[in-house]
Coordinates of C-alpha atoms in Angstrom, one line a residue:
Chain H
M75 CA -26.8 -6.2 22.2
I76 CA -25.4 -8.9 19.8
E77 CA -27.0 -12.2 19.6
A78 CA -25.2 -15.1 17.9
K79 CA -27.8 -17.8 17.2
S80 CA -26.3 -21.0 16.4
V81 CA -23.8 -19.7 13.8
S82 CA -22.0 -21.9 11.8
K83 CA -19.3 -20.9 8.9
S84 CA -17.6 -23.5 6.7
Y85 CA -15.2 -22.8 3.8
G86 CA -15.1 -24.7 0.8
A87 CA -17.9 -27.1 -0.5
G88 CA -18.8 -30.9 -0.2
R89 CA -16.4 -33.0 0.7
F90 CA -13.7 -30.1 0.9
A91 CA -15.9 -28.0 3.4
K92 CA -13.7 -26.9 6.5
P93 CA -15.8 -25.8 9.4
V94 CA -14.2 -23.0 11.1
I95 CA -17.4 -22.3 13.4
A96 CA -19.7 -24.7 14.4
E97 CA -22.9 -23.9 16.5
C98 CA -21.8 -21.2 18.3
S99 CA -24.3 -19.2 20.1
F100 CA -23.7 -16.4 22.7
V101 CA -25.0 -12.7 23.6
A102 CA -23.0 -9.7 24.3
P103 CA -25.2 -7.6 26.5
R104 CA -26.1 -4.0 25.5
H105 CA -23.8 -1.1 26.6
K106 CA -21.4 -3.9 28.3
C107 CA -18.1 -4.7 27.2
T108 CA -17.9 -8.5 26.1
V109 CA -14.5 -10.1 25.5
I110 CA -13.8 -13.4 23.6
V111 CA -11.0 -15.1 24.1
G112 CA -9.7 -18.2 22.3
P113 CA -6.7 -19.9 20.8
S114 CA -5.1 -18.8 17.8
G115 CA -6.7 -19.7 14.6
A116 CA -9.9 -20.7 16.2
G117 CA -12.2 -18.5 14.1
K118 CA -12.6 -15.6 16.5
S119 CA -11.8 -13.1 13.6
T120 CA -14.2 -15.0 10.9
M121 CA -17.0 -14.4 13.8
I122 CA -15.9 -10.8 13.9
R123 CA -16.3 -10.7 10.0
L124 CA -19.7 -12.4 10.1
I125 CA -21.0 -10.0 12.9
A126 CA -19.7 -7.0 11.0
G127 CA -21.4 -8.1 7.9
F128 CA -18.5 -8.8 5.6
E129 CA -19.4 -12.2 5.3
K130 CA -22.5 -14.5 5.9
P131 CA -23.0 -17.4 8.0
S132 CA -23.3 -20.7 6.7
R133 CA -26.1 -21.4 9.2
G134 CA -27.8 -19.6 11.9
E135 CA -28.0 -15.9 12.5
I136 CA -26.8 -12.9 13.8
L137 CA -28.9 -10.2 15.5
T138 CA -27.9 -6.8 16.4
D139 CA -30.5 -5.1 18.6
G140 CA -33.0 -7.5 17.3
K141 CA -32.1 -6.8 13.7
A142 CA -30.6 -9.4 11.6
V143 CA -27.4 -8.7 10.1
T144 CA -27.2 -8.4 6.6
G145 CA -24.4 -6.6 5.6
P146 CA -21.9 -3.8 7.0
G147 CA -23.3 -1.0 8.6
R148 CA -22.2 2.4 10.6
D149 CA -23.9 0.7 13.9
R150 CA -21.1 -1.7 13.7
L151 CA -17.6 -0.7 13.3
V152 CA -14.5 -2.8 13.6
M153 CA -10.8 -2.1 14.3
F154 CA -8.7 -5.0 13.1
Q155 CA -5.3 -5.9 14.3
E156 CA -3.6 -4.2 11.3
S157 CA -4.0 -0.7 10.5
A158 CA -6.8 0.0 8.2
L159 CA -6.3 3.7 8.0
F160 CA -6.3 4.9 4.4
P161 CA -2.8 5.6 3.5
W162 CA -3.1 8.4 0.7
M163 CA -5.3 10.3 3.3
T164 CA -4.1 12.5 6.2
T165 CA -5.1 11.9 9.7
E166 CA -7.7 14.6 9.6
Q167 CA -9.1 13.4 6.2
N168 CA -9.2 9.8 7.6
I169 CA -11.2 10.6 10.8
V170 CA -13.8 12.8 8.7
Y171 CA -14.0 10.0 5.9
G172 CA -17.2 8.4 7.3
P173 CA -19.4 11.4 8.2
L174 CA -18.4 13.1 4.7
A175 CA -19.2 10.0 2.8
R176 CA -22.6 10.0 4.0
H177 CA -22.9 13.6 3.2
E178 CA -23.3 15.0 6.7
R179 CA -23.0 18.6 7.5
K180 CA -19.2 19.6 6.9
A181 CA -19.2 22.3 9.6
D182 CA -20.4 19.6 12.2
T183 CA -18.0 16.8 11.0
V184 CA -14.8 19.4 11.2
S185 CA -15.7 20.2 14.9
R186 CA -16.4 16.8 15.9
A187 CA -13.0 15.7 14.4
K188 CA -11.5 18.6 16.0
F189 CA -12.7 17.5 19.4
L190 CA -11.6 13.7 18.7
L191 CA -8.3 14.8 17.5
E192 CA -7.7 16.7 20.6
K193 CA -8.9 14.0 22.8
T194 CA -6.7 11.3 21.1
G195 CA -3.9 13.8 21.2
L196 CA -3.5 13.8 17.5
M197 CA -3.8 17.6 16.8
A198 CA -0.3 18.2 16.1
A199 CA -0.4 15.3 13.8
K200 CA -3.6 15.8 11.8
R201 CA -1.8 16.7 8.5
R202 CA 0.5 13.9 8.7
Y203 CA -0.1 10.6 6.8
P204 CA -0.5 7.3 8.4
A205 CA 3.0 6.2 7.3
Q206 CA 4.6 9.0 9.4
L207 CA 2.7 8.1 12.7
S208 CA 3.8 5.8 15.2
G209 CA 2.1 2.4 15.9
G210 CA 0.2 4.0 19.0
M211 CA -0.6 7.0 16.8
Q212 CA -1.9 5.0 14.0
R213 CA -4.3 2.8 16.5
R214 CA -5.5 6.2 18.2
A215 CA -6.4 7.7 14.6
E216 CA -8.3 4.5 13.7
L217 CA -10.3 4.9 16.8
A218 CA -11.1 8.3 16.1
R219 CA -12.2 7.3 12.8
A220 CA -14.7 5.1 14.0
L221 CA -15.9 6.8 17.2
I222 CA -16.8 10.1 14.9
N223 CA -19.5 7.7 13.5
D224 CA -21.1 7.0 17.1
P225 CA -21.6 3.5 16.2
E226 CA -23.8 1.4 18.7
I227 CA -21.4 -1.3 18.6
M228 CA -17.6 -1.1 18.5
I229 CA -15.7 -4.3 17.7
L230 CA -12.0 -4.6 18.3
D231 CA -10.1 -7.5 17.0
E232 CA -6.8 -7.9 18.9
P233 CA -6.1 -4.1 18.3
F234 CA -3.3 -3.6 20.2
R235 CA -1.3 -6.8 19.5
G236 CA 1.4 -5.2 17.2
L237 CA 2.3 -2.6 19.7
D238 CA 5.2 -2.9 22.1
A239 CA 4.3 -3.7 25.8
M240 CA 4.4 -0.4 26.9
T241 CA 2.5 1.2 24.4
K242 CA 0.1 -1.8 24.6
K243 CA -0.6 -1.0 28.5
L244 CA -1.0 2.5 27.8
M245 CA -3.7 2.0 25.1
L246 CA -5.5 -0.2 27.0
E247 CA -5.8 2.1 29.8
Y248 CA -6.8 4.7 27.5
Y249 CA -9.4 2.6 25.7
V250 CA -11.0 1.6 29.2
K251 CA -11.3 5.3 29.9
L252 CA -12.9 6.1 26.5
S253 CA -15.5 3.5 27.0
E254 CA -16.4 4.4 30.5
E255 CA -17.1 7.8 29.1
T256 CA -19.7 7.0 26.4
P257 CA -22.1 3.8 26.8
R258 CA -21.8 1.7 24.0
T259 CA -21.9 -2.2 23.4
N260 CA -18.2 -3.2 23.1
L261 CA -17.0 -6.4 21.7
F262 CA -13.2 -7.5 22.0
V263 CA -11.3 -10.0 20.8
T264 CA -8.0 -11.1 22.6
T265 CA -5.6 -14.0 23.3
D266 CA -4.3 -12.0 26.5
I267 CA -6.2 -12.8 29.6
D268 CA -5.0 -9.9 31.6
E269 CA -6.3 -7.5 28.7
A270 CA -9.7 -9.7 29.0
I271 CA -9.9 -9.2 32.7
L272 CA -9.1 -5.5 32.6
L273 CA -11.8 -4.8 29.9
A274 CA -14.6 -7.3 30.2
D275 CA -18.2 -7.2 31.7
R276 CA -18.6 -10.9 30.4
L277 CA -15.9 -13.1 29.3
I278 CA -16.5 -15.9 26.6
V279 CA -14.1 -18.6 26.4
M280 CA -14.1 -20.1 22.8
S281 CA -12.8 -23.7 22.0
A282 CA -10.3 -24.6 19.4
A283 CA -11.6 -25.1 15.6
P284 CA -14.3 -25.7 14.8
M285 CA -15.1 -22.9 17.0
R286 CA -18.0 -23.1 19.8
V287 CA -18.5 -21.4 23.1
R288 CA -16.4 -23.3 25.9
A289 CA -17.5 -21.1 28.9
V290 CA -19.2 -17.8 29.6
I291 CA -17.9 -16.0 32.8
D292 CA -19.7 -12.8 34.1
V293 CA -17.0 -10.5 35.6
D294 CA -18.5 -8.6 38.4
L295 CA -15.2 -6.9 39.5
P296 CA -15.7 -3.2 40.3
R297 CA -15.0 -0.3 37.9
P298 CA -12.6 1.7 37.3
R299 CA -10.2 -1.3 37.0
E300 CA -6.3 -0.8 36.9
L301 CA -3.9 -3.4 35.8
Q302 CA -1.8 -2.7 39.1
T303 CA -4.8 -3.2 41.4
L304 CA -6.1 -6.2 39.6
L305 CA -2.6 -7.8 40.1
R306 CA -3.1 -8.1 43.8
D307 CA -7.0 -8.5 43.8
D308 CA -7.9 -12.3 44.9
A309 CA -11.3 -12.0 43.2
A310 CA -9.6 -11.2 39.8
N311 CA -6.8 -13.7 40.0
A312 CA -9.4 -16.6 40.7
L313 CA -11.1 -15.5 37.8
K314 CA -8.0 -15.2 35.8
L315 CA -6.9 -18.8 36.8
E316 CA -10.5 -20.2 35.7
A317 CA -10.1 -18.6 32.3
L318 CA -6.5 -19.3 31.7
S319 CA -7.1 -23.1 32.4
L320 CA -9.9 -23.3 30.0
L321 CA -8.0 -21.4 27.6
H322 CA -4.8 -23.5 27.9
E323 CA -6.9 -26.8 27.4
E324 CA -8.3 -25.1 24.2
A325 CA -4.9 -23.7 22.9
M326 CA -3.4 -27.3 23.4
K327 CA -5.9 -28.9 21.2
A328 CA -5.2 -26.0 18.7
F329 CA -1.6 -26.6 19.0
A330 CA -2.1 -30.2 18.4
G331 CA -4.1 -29.5 15.3
G332 CA -5.2 -33.2 14.9
S333 CA -2.0 -34.6 14.7
R334 CA -1.1 -38.0 16.4
A335 CA 2.1 -36.8 17.7
A336 CA 0.8 -33.9 19.3
G337 CA -2.1 -35.7 20.7
D338 CA 0.4 -38.3 22.6
F339 CA 2.0 -34.9 23.9
I340 CA -1.1 -33.6 25.4
E341 CA -2.1 -37.1 27.0
A342 CA 1.5 -37.2 28.5
Y343 CA 1.2 -33.6 29.8
R344 CA -2.2 -34.8 31.5
K345 CA -0.4 -37.7 33.1
R346 CA 1.9 -35.5 34.4
L347 CA -0.4 -32.9 36.0
A348 CA -2.5 -35.8 37.5
A349 CA 0.7 -37.3 38.8
V350 CA 1.7 -34.3 40.6
Chain E
M72 CA 32.2 23.0 50.6
P73 CA 30.5 20.4 48.5
S74 CA 31.9 16.9 48.9
E75 CA 30.8 16.0 45.4
S76 CA 32.5 17.7 42.4
I77 CA 30.8 18.1 39.2
V78 CA 32.8 16.5 36.3
V79 CA 32.5 17.8 32.9
T80 CA 33.3 15.8 30.1
K81 CA 34.2 17.1 26.5
I82 CA 31.3 15.7 24.2
H83 CA 32.9 14.6 21.0
P84 CA 30.4 14.8 18.0
A85 CA 29.5 11.4 16.7
T86 CA 31.0 12.2 13.3
S87 CA 33.2 15.2 12.7
V88 CA 32.2 17.5 10.1
R89 CA 34.7 16.6 8.0
R90 CA 34.3 13.2 7.9
Q91 CA 30.8 13.7 7.1
R92 CA 31.7 15.8 4.3
L93 CA 34.0 13.0 3.0
T94 CA 31.3 10.5 3.2
F95 CA 29.0 12.5 1.0
A96 CA 31.7 13.5 -1.4
R97 CA 33.6 10.4 -1.6
P98 CA 31.2 8.1 -3.7
R99 CA 30.6 11.3 -6.1
L100 CA 34.3 11.5 -6.5
R101 CA 34.7 8.1 -7.4
A102 CA 31.9 8.4 -9.9
L103 CA 33.7 11.4 -11.4
I104 CA 37.1 9.7 -11.5
S105 CA 35.8 6.7 -13.1
F106 CA 33.8 8.9 -15.9
V107 CA 37.0 10.7 -16.5
A108 CA 39.0 7.4 -16.9
L109 CA 36.4 6.1 -19.2
L110 CA 36.7 9.1 -21.3
A111 CA 40.3 8.9 -21.2
L112 CA 40.3 5.3 -22.2
W113 CA 38.0 6.1 -25.4
Q114 CA 40.2 9.1 -26.5
A115 CA 43.3 6.7 -26.1
G116 CA 41.5 3.8 -28.0
S117 CA 40.3 5.8 -30.8
T118 CA 43.4 7.5 -31.4
S119 CA 45.5 4.3 -30.7
A120 CA 46.6 4.2 -34.6
A121 CA 48.4 7.5 -34.1
W122 CA 50.2 7.3 -31.0
S123 CA 50.7 3.6 -30.8
G124 CA 51.6 2.4 -34.2
H125 CA 48.7 -0.3 -34.4
G126 CA 45.0 0.5 -33.7
W127 CA 43.1 -1.1 -30.9
P128 CA 40.7 -3.8 -32.1
I129 CA 37.0 -1.9 -32.3
I130 CA 37.7 0.9 -30.5
S131 CA 40.2 2.4 -32.7
L132 CA 37.2 2.5 -35.5
V133 CA 35.1 4.6 -32.9
P134 CA 35.2 8.3 -33.3
A135 CA 37.4 9.8 -30.3
P136 CA 35.4 12.2 -27.8
S137 CA 37.3 15.1 -29.0
V138 CA 35.9 14.7 -32.5
V139 CA 32.6 13.9 -31.2
L140 CA 32.4 17.0 -29.1
T141 CA 33.5 19.4 -31.9
A142 CA 30.7 17.9 -34.1
W143 CA 28.3 18.4 -31.7
A144 CA 29.4 21.9 -30.8
A145 CA 28.8 22.6 -34.5
L146 CA 25.4 21.0 -34.3
L147 CA 24.4 23.2 -31.4
T148 CA 24.1 26.3 -33.7
N149 CA 22.3 24.1 -36.5
P150 CA 18.4 24.7 -36.4
G151 CA 17.8 21.4 -38.0
Y152 CA 19.3 19.6 -34.9
W153 CA 16.9 21.4 -32.6
Q154 CA 14.2 20.9 -34.9
S155 CA 14.9 17.0 -34.9
W156 CA 14.8 17.2 -30.8
G157 CA 11.4 19.0 -31.2
L158 CA 10.1 16.5 -33.6
S159 CA 10.9 13.5 -31.5
F160 CA 9.6 15.1 -28.2
T161 CA 6.4 16.1 -30.0
R162 CA 5.9 12.5 -31.1
V163 CA 6.6 11.3 -27.8
A164 CA 4.3 13.5 -26.2
L165 CA 1.4 13.0 -28.4
G166 CA 1.7 9.1 -28.4
F167 CA 2.5 8.9 -24.8
F168 CA -0.3 11.3 -24.0
A169 CA -2.8 9.3 -26.1
A170 CA -1.5 6.1 -24.5
V171 CA -2.4 7.2 -20.8
L172 CA -5.5 9.1 -21.9
V173 CA -6.9 5.6 -23.5
G174 CA -4.7 3.2 -21.1
V175 CA -5.7 4.4 -17.7
P176 CA -9.4 4.3 -18.1
F177 CA -9.1 0.9 -20.0
G178 CA -7.2 -0.5 -17.1
L179 CA -9.5 0.9 -14.4
L180 CA -12.5 -0.5 -16.0
L181 CA -10.7 -3.5 -16.2
I182 CA -10.2 -3.6 -12.5
I183 CA -13.9 -2.7 -11.4
N184 CA -16.1 -4.4 -13.9
R185 CA -15.9 -8.0 -14.6
T186 CA -17.9 -8.4 -17.9
W187 CA -15.4 -5.7 -19.5
R188 CA -12.6 -7.9 -18.0
S189 CA -14.1 -11.2 -19.8
I190 CA -14.6 -9.3 -23.1
A191 CA -11.6 -7.0 -23.3
F192 CA -8.7 -8.6 -21.7
P193 CA -8.5 -11.7 -23.8
V194 CA -8.5 -9.7 -26.8
F195 CA -5.7 -7.5 -25.1
E196 CA -3.4 -10.1 -24.2
L197 CA -3.9 -11.6 -27.9
L198 CA -2.6 -8.3 -29.5
R199 CA 0.0 -7.6 -26.9
P200 CA 2.7 -10.1 -28.0
I201 CA 2.8 -8.4 -31.5
P202 CA 5.8 -6.0 -30.9
P203 CA 4.6 -2.4 -31.7
L204 CA 7.3 -2.0 -34.4
A205 CA 5.8 -4.9 -36.2
W206 CA 2.9 -2.9 -36.7
V207 CA 4.6 -0.4 -38.7
P208 CA 3.6 -1.6 -42.1
A209 CA -0.1 -2.1 -41.5
S210 CA -0.1 1.3 -39.5
I211 CA 1.2 2.7 -42.9
I212 CA -1.4 1.1 -44.8
F213 CA -4.3 1.8 -42.5
W214 CA -3.7 5.4 -41.3
P215 CA -4.1 8.2 -43.8
T216 CA -0.8 10.2 -43.0
Q217 CA 2.5 8.8 -42.2
E218 CA 2.8 11.0 -39.3
L219 CA -0.5 9.4 -37.5
S220 CA 0.9 5.8 -38.5
I221 CA 4.1 6.7 -36.5
D222 CA 1.9 8.1 -33.8
F223 CA -0.1 5.0 -33.6
V224 CA 2.8 2.6 -33.3
I225 CA 4.3 5.0 -30.4
F226 CA 0.9 5.0 -28.8
L227 CA 0.8 0.9 -28.7
G228 CA 4.3 1.1 -27.1
A229 CA 3.2 2.9 -24.1
F230 CA -0.5 1.6 -24.0
Y231 CA 0.4 -2.2 -23.1
T232 CA 2.8 -1.0 -20.4
I233 CA 0.4 1.3 -18.9
V234 CA -2.7 -1.1 -18.9
L235 CA -0.7 -4.0 -17.6
N236 CA 0.8 -1.8 -14.6
T237 CA -2.7 0.0 -13.8
L238 CA -4.1 -3.8 -13.6
G239 CA -1.6 -4.8 -11.2
G240 CA -2.3 -1.9 -9.2
G241 CA -6.0 -3.2 -9.1
D242 CA -4.6 -6.6 -7.6
E243 CA -3.2 -5.1 -4.8
I244 CA -6.1 -3.1 -3.3
D245 CA -6.5 -3.9 0.2
Q246 CA -10.0 -5.4 0.7
R247 CA -10.1 -4.5 4.4
L248 CA -9.9 -0.7 3.5
I249 CA -12.8 -1.0 1.3
Q250 CA -14.9 -3.2 3.9
A251 CA -14.0 -0.1 6.5
A252 CA -15.3 2.5 4.1
R253 CA -18.6 0.2 3.2
S254 CA -19.2 0.0 6.8
M255 CA -18.8 3.5 7.3
G256 CA -21.4 4.2 4.5
G257 CA -19.2 4.9 1.5
S258 CA -21.4 4.5 -1.8
R259 CA -19.8 2.6 -4.8
W260 CA -18.8 5.8 -6.5
N261 CA -17.0 7.2 -3.6
I262 CA -15.1 4.1 -2.9
F263 CA -13.9 4.2 -6.4
R264 CA -12.8 8.1 -6.4
R265 CA -11.5 7.8 -2.9
L266 CA -10.2 4.6 -2.4
I267 CA -9.8 2.5 -5.6
L268 CA -8.1 5.4 -7.4
P269 CA -5.4 6.6 -5.1
S270 CA -4.6 2.9 -4.3
V271 CA -3.8 2.2 -8.0
L272 CA -2.2 5.7 -8.5
P273 CA 1.4 4.5 -7.3
S274 CA 1.3 1.3 -10.2
I275 CA 0.1 3.6 -12.9
G276 CA 3.1 6.2 -11.9
T277 CA 5.2 3.0 -12.5
G278 CA 3.5 2.1 -15.8
M279 CA 4.1 5.9 -17.1
Q280 CA 7.6 5.8 -15.8
V281 CA 8.3 2.6 -17.8
G282 CA 6.2 3.5 -20.6
I283 CA 8.0 6.7 -21.5
G284 CA 11.0 4.8 -21.8
I285 CA 9.4 2.1 -24.0
T286 CA 8.0 5.4 -26.0
W287 CA 11.4 6.7 -26.8
E288 CA 12.6 3.5 -28.3
V289 CA 9.7 3.1 -30.3
V290 CA 10.0 6.5 -31.4
V291 CA 13.7 6.3 -32.4
A292 CA 13.0 3.2 -34.4
A293 CA 10.0 4.3 -36.1
E294 CA 11.8 7.3 -37.4
M295 CA 14.6 5.2 -38.6
I296 CA 12.6 2.9 -40.5
S297 CA 9.8 5.3 -41.6
G298 CA 11.4 8.9 -41.1
G299 CA 13.1 9.2 -44.5
G300 CA 10.3 11.1 -45.9
S301 CA 9.5 8.6 -48.7
G302 CA 5.4 9.7 -48.7
G303 CA 6.8 13.1 -49.8
D304 CA 5.1 14.6 -46.6
S305 CA 7.4 17.4 -45.4
A306 CA 5.9 17.3 -42.0
S307 CA 6.8 13.8 -41.4
G308 CA 10.3 12.5 -41.3
G309 CA 13.2 14.0 -39.3
G310 CA 13.5 13.4 -35.5
L311 CA 16.4 12.3 -33.6
G312 CA 15.9 8.5 -34.9
F313 CA 15.8 9.9 -38.5
F314 CA 19.1 12.2 -37.5
L315 CA 20.8 9.2 -36.5
W316 CA 20.1 7.0 -39.3
S317 CA 20.7 9.8 -41.9
S318 CA 24.3 10.4 -40.1
Y319 CA 25.2 6.5 -40.7
I320 CA 23.7 6.9 -44.3
G321 CA 25.6 9.9 -44.9
G322 CA 28.7 8.8 -43.4
S323 CA 29.2 11.4 -40.8
Y324 CA 30.2 9.0 -38.2
P325 CA 30.9 11.3 -35.0
D326 CA 27.2 12.6 -35.6
I327 CA 26.2 8.8 -34.9
I328 CA 27.4 9.3 -31.4
V329 CA 26.1 12.6 -30.9
G330 CA 22.6 11.3 -32.2
M331 CA 22.9 8.5 -29.6
I332 CA 23.8 10.8 -26.7
S333 CA 21.3 13.1 -27.5
I334 CA 18.7 10.4 -27.3
G335 CA 20.1 9.5 -24.5
I336 CA 19.5 12.6 -22.7
A337 CA 16.2 13.1 -24.0
G338 CA 15.1 9.8 -22.7
Y339 CA 16.8 10.9 -19.3
L340 CA 14.7 14.3 -19.2
S341 CA 11.4 12.7 -20.1
S342 CA 11.9 10.1 -17.3
A343 CA 12.8 12.6 -14.8
A344 CA 9.8 14.6 -15.7
M345 CA 7.7 11.5 -15.3
R346 CA 9.4 10.9 -11.9
F347 CA 8.6 14.3 -10.7
L348 CA 5.2 14.1 -11.6
V349 CA 4.5 10.8 -10.0
A350 CA 6.3 12.0 -6.8
R351 CA 3.8 15.0 -6.8
A352 CA 0.8 13.0 -7.4
T353 CA 1.7 10.6 -4.6
P354 CA 2.8 12.4 -1.5
W355 CA 2.0 10.0 0.9
A356 CA 4.3 7.5 -0.5
R357 CA 7.5 9.5 0.8
G358 CA 6.9 8.0 4.5
H359 CA 9.2 9.6 7.1

């Protein structure tokens, strides 16, 4: 379980302090998939870095399973948008990095790696370097590298964003299957509502910068979920509409970015909607 | 009888084998032609006084390729010529090797230790603008033997380059990789050995490739300046740079050209060796 309590984060000091997150509080329930959606540049990635322990909040605190976050740890592993595979290690070497770095038993590690390589379909590519893998394969390799450590919490920050549309869909369905097999607290960040509805037990809509929680929507749709069936499901579509309109509002604010001209645009847009 | 018929179309390969061979051969053919043309022009220019009545400016004073090749053929059986090769290569190897042994740890420490960086880097930057060759007189005074003084100057040449390139590699380290490793429980030493070192390796390789070229420049110059054996030390002196200079002093002008080409070949071989080593050490950089 992840608990963010009145988390604030600003960069810069004094007069030049730029607040990125302001009094943001939410709970990501244990062994459930919580999806955070919000406009670009809202501070979602910053929040992820705070939860992962790479940075400290300016105010407030973050608790995981009751314990305060003080730094990075193997209980919270992150997969970012861009590949963080070690380029000078083969796929297999990347995957076994965590356990070997912690001096765990080599034999166990290698057999776990073998299992994961088969599961992610990377057995044939285990001696290749990351540069020789396709985008989808790189993502699967990074997933395997994280999962071999069996983290309590998996955090994914727009992990499938750079992939082509088809690979993206496949990776999503693949990840859904993976998460159904092992109970784990999942935190997923995305700007794609379809992705969000497919994955989420809880949907948190974030506001534009400075970021705070705009809405929390619990998603009760039955599992297993499939993209095709969700398209025709009324409940799913109603949820999608609700989330989409909230997201749109916040995205407009982010788009305006405080400029007066853009503010006028939003006003005009609202008036036009009201007139319809 | 089936109403449909199967139409078989002849499949032409995208590019015929003959055309592929031409695409491969054409640029090399052109290179060969331009090389031969250059030689021909050189030969014509050098002998211009003989066949055209009046010598072309500048080029007529340069020994002809035919003369150079003859002189070179004579030298190939001269043990002194090969001794020069050996001496220069030894100096390059010693100075360069020392520069790598000292420079790489120096640079790595600058990357990982802030205290060292604030102490050592300003001094480094202060001394760097002094060209290695300007150190020759001071080096001769301070080092016990002439050979050591030459080696020190050679060392300096490559040292600065290797340190700077190593440091540059440090700036390019991807922090997200370090963060991922820390999350998974990597210790500081583990991160240094398995993340920082390989990350910096390509930059070190670049530093070595550039450094070996600089080393040759310094060797040749240092040999020309001090290789005359003025110290009476029979072990010092010699080398391709000295051969070049003494050919000039002795008036054997074709040997000057032979010397220049020899040094060029020696430098090329060293760079090729360096490139090979670096490629072997960084197999992941080959991509697909």
